[in-house]
Amino acid sequence: MPTLVKPTISLPDFPFNNWRNLEGLVFYTPLWHEKLNKTPFPSQDFYHHSCTVVGATWGSQGRTFDGTDDKISIEGSNPLDIVSALTIEAWIKVTDVADYRMVVGKTVTNDGNDDPYHFRVDITTGLLFGRVGNGTTSLTITGGTAVGTGWRHSAFTHTGNGGSMSLYLDGVSDATPVSLTLTPITNAATLTVGTWAVYWFKGLIGEVWIYNRALSALEIQHNYLATRWRYV
């Protein structure tokens, strides 16, 4: 894996509630912020990834995705090729689970094996679902609590090959950890918010974080508690 060098740019305009949680942060976008009511817009992290919006309409709590063709595409960048450890967090409000509701991922095909990571709400059950692929096969983890139709803070982590995958809902564990026995593939796929292959998110997404490390349960709970005032 190439050595990642943090760009020498100024911090974003938006406040972080705990400076410790800047460690390993490679992508952050508060979709509710009026400064991001445009396309493209820069992610609010050290890397300022260019984010191109298709359809998803802006509102004071985030972007609304129609479940048909709305998405946000983030240009490829080495910091998003994550193979050692990972955290994805997102505030989501799902309208329905008549189909797979993709939150975020780097996807090539819809079999999941070529996805270094993806995170979604599952069809019918409304359970959180995380997947890690190595190009030949993939491993998954499924949550235990339906997200419902209100605002929920969701998180998917893994600690790398030889470690485990975990899910969190509203700051608490939502699944028994699953062993991870593969190394995620790297690919040239575009990171997307709101779509996976032919499946689309329907509802609102308020903000998204991606880290190149596995946050602890305490850190995830902190991020939930520090941001919940905006949504619930």
mmCIF file of C-alpha atoms in Angstrom:
data_model
loop_
_atom_site.group_PDB
_atom_site.id
_atom_site.type_symbol
_atom_site.label_atom_id
_atom_site.label_comp_id
_atom_site.label_asym_id
_atom_site.label_seq_id
_atom_site.Cartn_x
_atom_site.Cartn_y
_atom_site.Cartn_z
ATOM 1 C CA MET A 1 0.000 0.000 0.000
ATOM 2 C CA PRO A 2 1.423 3.438 -0.905
ATOM 3 C CA THR A 3 2.440 5.706 1.947
ATOM 4 C CA LEU A 4 -0.225 8.348 2.487
ATOM 5 C CA VAL A 5 1.030 11.894 2.926
ATOM 6 C CA LYS A 6 -1.309 14.395 4.540
ATOM 7 C CA PRO A 7 -1.626 17.471 2.291
ATOM 8 C CA THR A 8 -0.361 20.724 3.754
ATOM 9 C CA ILE A 9 -3.657 22.588 3.576
ATOM 10 C CA SER A 10 -5.658 24.444 6.160
ATOM 11 C CA LEU A 11 -8.306 22.763 8.254
ATOM 12 C CA PRO A 12 -11.905 22.903 7.028
ATOM 13 C CA ASP A 13 -14.220 25.707 8.106
ATOM 14 C CA PHE A 14 -16.497 23.303 9.962
ATOM 15 C CA PRO A 15 -15.786 22.488 13.628
ATOM 16 C CA PHE A 16 -14.852 18.999 14.797
ATOM 17 C CA ASN A 17 -16.172 18.111 18.211
ATOM 18 C CA ASN A 18 -13.104 16.123 19.261
ATOM 19 C CA TRP A 19 -9.727 16.771 17.679
ATOM 20 C CA ARG A 20 -8.660 13.227 18.478
ATOM 21 C CA ASN A 21 -11.170 12.026 15.883
ATOM 22 C CA LEU A 22 -9.270 13.756 13.109
ATOM 23 C CA GLU A 23 -6.781 10.879 13.278
ATOM 24 C CA GLY A 24 -7.222 8.717 10.206
ATOM 25 C CA LEU A 25 -10.070 10.812 8.787
ATOM 26 C CA VAL A 26 -9.871 10.601 4.987
ATOM 27 C CA PHE A 27 -13.375 11.735 4.039
ATOM 28 C CA TYR A 28 -15.994 13.878 5.752
ATOM 29 C CA THR A 29 -18.981 15.606 4.244
ATOM 30 C CA PRO A 30 -21.700 17.396 6.247
ATOM 31 C CA LEU A 31 -24.367 17.340 3.549
ATOM 32 C CA TRP A 32 -26.595 19.637 5.624
ATOM 33 C CA HIS A 33 -24.231 22.599 5.378
ATOM 34 C CA GLU A 34 -25.378 25.402 3.098
ATOM 35 C CA LYS A 35 -21.826 25.870 1.760
ATOM 36 C CA LEU A 36 -22.182 22.417 0.193
ATOM 37 C CA ASN A 37 -25.405 23.339 -1.627
ATOM 38 C CA LYS A 38 -23.669 23.193 -5.014
ATOM 39 C CA THR A 39 -21.947 20.746 -7.339
ATOM 40 C CA PRO A 40 -19.193 19.892 -7.259
ATOM 41 C CA PHE A 41 -18.309 20.665 -3.664
ATOM 42 C CA PRO A 42 -15.156 19.791 -1.668
ATOM 43 C CA SER A 43 -15.264 17.254 1.132
ATOM 44 C CA GLN A 44 -14.530 18.854 4.496
ATOM 45 C CA ASP A 45 -11.366 16.998 5.466
ATOM 46 C CA PHE A 46 -7.648 17.401 4.827
ATOM 47 C CA TYR A 47 -7.987 16.115 1.259
ATOM 48 C CA HIS A 48 -10.878 18.197 -0.121
ATOM 49 C CA HIS A 49 -12.085 15.448 -2.470
ATOM 50 C CA SER A 50 -14.263 16.744 -5.305
ATOM 51 C CA CYS A 51 -17.877 15.553 -4.818
ATOM 52 C CA THR A 52 -20.251 15.664 -7.795
ATOM 53 C CA VAL A 53 -23.985 15.576 -7.082
ATOM 54 C CA VAL A 54 -26.486 13.957 -9.438
ATOM 55 C CA GLY A 55 -30.063 14.686 -8.444
ATOM 56 C CA ALA A 56 -29.886 14.503 -4.635
ATOM 57 C CA THR A 57 -31.476 17.725 -3.408
ATOM 58 C CA TRP A 58 -30.083 19.832 -0.582
ATOM 59 C CA GLY A 59 -31.906 20.593 2.667
ATOM 60 C CA SER A 60 -30.995 21.836 6.138
ATOM 61 C CA GLN A 61 -30.632 18.241 7.438
ATOM 62 C CA GLY A 62 -28.816 16.781 4.448
ATOM 63 C CA ARG A 63 -29.409 15.550 0.906
ATOM 64 C CA THR A 64 -32.571 13.754 -0.226
ATOM 65 C CA PHE A 65 -32.040 10.738 -2.511
ATOM 66 C CA ASP A 66 -34.974 9.582 -4.651
ATOM 67 C CA GLY A 67 -34.175 5.851 -4.784
ATOM 68 C CA THR A 68 -33.987 5.927 -8.581
ATOM 69 C CA ASP A 69 -30.850 7.683 -9.841
ATOM 70 C CA ASP A 70 -29.627 10.189 -7.248
ATOM 71 C CA LYS A 71 -26.024 9.908 -6.086
ATOM 72 C CA ILE A 72 -22.847 11.710 -5.082
ATOM 73 C CA SER A 73 -19.617 10.638 -6.817
ATOM 74 C CA ILE A 74 -16.201 11.284 -5.290
ATOM 75 C CA GLU A 75 -13.185 11.301 -7.571
ATOM 76 C CA GLY A 76 -10.655 8.514 -7.069
ATOM 77 C CA SER A 77 -7.857 9.194 -4.612
ATOM 78 C CA ASN A 78 -5.236 7.065 -2.831
ATOM 79 C CA PRO A 79 -6.524 7.982 0.655
ATOM 80 C CA LEU A 80 -9.795 6.217 -0.218
ATOM 81 C CA ASP A 81 -8.033 2.933 -1.135
ATOM 82 C CA ILE A 82 -8.270 1.491 2.357
ATOM 83 C CA VAL A 83 -7.022 -2.048 3.022
ATOM 84 C CA SER A 84 -5.718 -2.142 6.595
ATOM 85 C CA ALA A 85 -8.596 -0.894 8.762
ATOM 86 C CA LEU A 86 -11.740 1.120 8.165
ATOM 87 C CA THR A 87 -14.613 3.051 9.693
ATOM 88 C CA ILE A 88 -17.651 4.343 7.812
ATOM 89 C CA GLU A 89 -20.164 6.439 9.734
ATOM 90 C CA ALA A 90 -23.323 8.102 8.434
ATOM 91 C CA TRP A 91 -26.497 9.749 9.639
ATOM 92 C CA ILE A 92 -29.314 8.241 7.560
ATOM 93 C CA LYS A 93 -33.098 8.441 7.333
ATOM 94 C CA VAL A 94 -34.465 5.675 5.112
ATOM 95 C CA THR A 95 -37.861 6.142 3.458
ATOM 96 C CA ASP A 96 -38.413 2.433 2.786
ATOM 97 C CA VAL A 97 -36.524 -0.834 2.310
ATOM 98 C CA ALA A 98 -38.283 -2.100 -0.804
ATOM 99 C CA ASP A 99 -34.777 -2.475 -2.265
ATOM 100 C CA TYR A 100 -31.144 -2.439 -1.108
ATOM 101 C CA ARG A 101 -30.466 1.087 0.213
ATOM 102 C CA MET A 102 -26.807 1.827 -0.432
ATOM 103 C CA VAL A 103 -25.158 4.337 1.889
ATOM 104 C CA VAL A 104 -21.533 4.463 0.698
ATOM 105 C CA GLY A 105 -19.010 2.262 -1.069
ATOM 106 C CA LYS A 106 -16.414 1.685 -3.796
ATOM 107 C CA THR A 107 -18.168 -0.684 -6.152
ATOM 108 C CA VAL A 108 -17.249 -2.315 -9.458
ATOM 109 C CA THR A 109 -19.906 -5.021 -9.861
ATOM 110 C CA ASN A 110 -23.042 -5.980 -7.974
ATOM 111 C CA ASP A 111 -21.691 -9.315 -6.740
ATOM 112 C CA GLY A 112 -19.712 -7.504 -4.023
ATOM 113 C CA ASN A 113 -16.465 -9.441 -4.461
ATOM 114 C CA ASP A 114 -14.781 -6.468 -6.147
ATOM 115 C CA ASP A 115 -15.858 -4.028 -3.449
ATOM 116 C CA PRO A 116 -13.044 -3.111 -1.053
ATOM 117 C CA TYR A 117 -15.859 -1.850 1.171
ATOM 118 C CA HIS A 118 -19.528 -1.074 1.017
ATOM 119 C CA PHE A 119 -22.170 -0.185 3.580
ATOM 120 C CA ARG A 120 -25.924 -0.338 3.096
ATOM 121 C CA VAL A 121 -29.354 -0.982 4.586
ATOM 122 C CA ASP A 122 -30.621 -4.391 3.522
ATOM 123 C CA ILE A 123 -33.730 -5.084 1.473
ATOM 124 C CA THR A 124 -36.972 -5.946 3.338
ATOM 125 C CA THR A 125 -35.343 -6.379 6.763
ATOM 126 C CA GLY A 126 -33.974 -2.848 7.096
ATOM 127 C CA LEU A 127 -30.832 -4.168 8.821
ATOM 128 C CA LEU A 128 -27.399 -2.600 8.470
ATOM 129 C CA PHE A 129 -25.048 -4.560 6.214
ATOM 130 C CA GLY A 130 -21.291 -4.264 5.627
ATOM 131 C CA ARG A 131 -19.140 -6.040 3.064
ATOM 132 C CA VAL A 132 -15.416 -6.367 2.339
ATOM 133 C CA GLY A 133 -14.154 -8.025 -0.871
ATOM 134 C CA ASN A 134 -10.752 -9.149 -2.138
ATOM 135 C CA GLY A 135 -11.634 -9.513 -5.831
ATOM 136 C CA THR A 136 -12.454 -13.229 -5.620
ATOM 137 C CA THR A 137 -14.708 -13.516 -2.614
ATOM 138 C CA SER A 138 -16.153 -11.304 0.107
ATOM 139 C CA LEU A 139 -17.159 -11.367 3.767
ATOM 140 C CA THR A 140 -20.214 -9.695 5.237
ATOM 141 C CA ILE A 141 -21.787 -8.661 8.514
ATOM 142 C CA THR A 142 -25.479 -7.982 9.164
ATOM 143 C CA GLY A 143 -26.975 -5.949 11.966
ATOM 144 C CA GLY A 144 -29.625 -7.036 14.434
ATOM 145 C CA THR A 145 -31.971 -4.023 14.568
ATOM 146 C CA ALA A 146 -34.096 -2.593 11.760
ATOM 147 C CA VAL A 147 -33.220 1.054 11.162
ATOM 148 C CA GLY A 148 -36.874 2.081 10.730
ATOM 149 C CA THR A 149 -37.820 5.371 9.067
ATOM 150 C CA GLY A 150 -36.394 7.892 11.535
ATOM 151 C CA TRP A 151 -32.930 9.393 11.744
ATOM 152 C CA ARG A 152 -30.267 6.856 12.784
ATOM 153 C CA HIS A 153 -26.526 7.091 13.266
ATOM 154 C CA SER A 154 -24.932 4.064 11.586
ATOM 155 C CA ALA A 155 -21.359 2.761 11.525
ATOM 156 C CA PHE A 156 -19.367 -0.097 9.971
ATOM 157 C CA THR A 157 -15.797 -0.894 11.024
ATOM 158 C CA HIS A 158 -13.148 -3.488 10.395
ATOM 159 C CA THR A 159 -9.670 -3.952 11.824
ATOM 160 C CA GLY A 160 -8.041 -5.525 8.754
ATOM 161 C CA ASN A 161 -7.098 -9.044 7.735
ATOM 162 C CA GLY A 162 -6.912 -11.216 10.829
ATOM 163 C CA GLY A 163 -9.215 -8.893 12.741
ATOM 164 C CA SER A 164 -12.980 -8.454 12.705
ATOM 165 C CA MET A 165 -15.907 -6.464 11.323
ATOM 166 C CA SER A 166 -18.443 -4.631 13.506
ATOM 167 C CA LEU A 167 -21.666 -2.646 13.130
ATOM 168 C CA TYR A 168 -23.097 0.096 15.337
ATOM 169 C CA LEU A 169 -26.511 1.745 15.467
ATOM 170 C CA ASP A 170 -27.013 4.964 17.430
ATOM 171 C CA GLY A 171 -23.668 4.579 19.123
ATOM 172 C CA VAL A 172 -24.026 0.997 20.379
ATOM 173 C CA SER A 173 -22.997 -2.380 18.970
ATOM 174 C CA ASP A 174 -25.594 -3.811 16.590
ATOM 175 C CA ALA A 175 -24.016 -7.182 15.728
ATOM 176 C CA THR A 176 -21.687 -9.835 17.033
ATOM 177 C CA PRO A 177 -18.276 -9.105 15.435
ATOM 178 C CA VAL A 178 -17.428 -11.247 12.393
ATOM 179 C CA SER A 179 -13.873 -12.445 11.706
ATOM 180 C CA LEU A 180 -12.161 -10.847 8.708
ATOM 181 C CA THR A 181 -9.885 -13.341 6.977
ATOM 182 C CA LEU A 182 -9.062 -11.524 3.753
ATOM 183 C CA THR A 183 -7.256 -8.397 2.587
ATOM 184 C CA PRO A 184 -9.540 -5.887 0.838
ATOM 185 C CA ILE A 185 -8.836 -5.285 -2.835
ATOM 186 C CA THR A 186 -7.892 -1.847 -4.111
ATOM 187 C CA ASN A 187 -9.614 -0.654 -7.252
ATOM 188 C CA ALA A 188 -10.069 2.385 -9.430
ATOM 189 C CA ALA A 189 -13.789 2.577 -8.744
ATOM 190 C CA THR A 190 -15.348 5.887 -7.826
ATOM 191 C CA LEU A 191 -16.450 6.249 -4.222
ATOM 192 C CA THR A 192 -20.196 6.869 -4.231
ATOM 193 C CA VAL A 193 -22.759 7.973 -1.705
ATOM 194 C CA GLY A 194 -26.301 6.765 -2.339
ATOM 195 C CA THR A 195 -25.797 3.981 -4.878
ATOM 196 C CA TRP A 196 -24.375 0.468 -5.346
ATOM 197 C CA ALA A 197 -24.390 -0.888 -8.914
ATOM 198 C CA VAL A 198 -28.128 -0.817 -9.812
ATOM 199 C CA TYR A 199 -29.357 -0.162 -6.248
ATOM 200 C CA TRP A 200 -30.119 3.279 -4.839
ATOM 201 C CA PHE A 201 -30.607 4.923 -1.461
ATOM 202 C CA LYS A 202 -34.069 6.358 -0.797
ATOM 203 C CA GLY A 203 -34.336 8.937 1.942
ATOM 204 C CA LEU A 204 -31.946 11.443 3.508
ATOM 205 C CA ILE A 205 -28.248 11.271 4.287
ATOM 206 C CA GLY A 206 -27.038 13.928 6.703
ATOM 207 C CA GLU A 207 -23.286 13.417 6.872
ATOM 208 C CA VAL A 208 -20.659 10.797 6.114
ATOM 209 C CA TRP A 209 -17.272 10.048 7.713
ATOM 210 C CA ILE A 210 -14.623 7.589 6.467
ATOM 211 C CA TYR A 211 -11.501 6.744 8.483
ATOM 212 C CA ASN A 212 -8.527 4.572 7.561
ATOM 213 C CA ARG A 213 -8.619 3.045 11.039
ATOM 214 C CA ALA A 214 -11.235 1.269 13.123
ATOM 215 C CA LEU A 215 -12.706 3.693 15.638
ATOM 216 C CA SER A 216 -13.306 2.306 19.094
ATOM 217 C CA ALA A 217 -16.829 1.811 20.409
ATOM 218 C CA LEU A 218 -16.270 4.845 22.646
ATOM 219 C CA GLU A 219 -15.216 7.039 19.719
ATOM 220 C CA ILE A 220 -18.251 5.998 17.687
ATOM 221 C CA GLN A 221 -20.511 6.726 20.636
ATOM 222 C CA HIS A 222 -18.858 10.127 20.966
ATOM 223 C CA ASN A 223 -19.494 10.988 17.299
ATOM 224 C CA TYR A 224 -23.113 9.911 17.712
ATOM 225 C CA LEU A 225 -23.695 11.967 20.863
ATOM 226 C CA ALA A 226 -21.842 15.007 19.514
ATOM 227 C CA THR A 227 -23.971 15.224 16.349
ATOM 228 C CA ARG A 228 -27.385 13.810 17.310
ATOM 229 C CA TRP A 229 -28.777 17.243 18.247
ATOM 230 C CA ARG A 230 -29.027 18.063 14.545
ATOM 231 C CA TYR A 231 -31.242 15.084 13.760
ATOM 232 C CA VAL A 232 -33.205 13.909 16.803
#
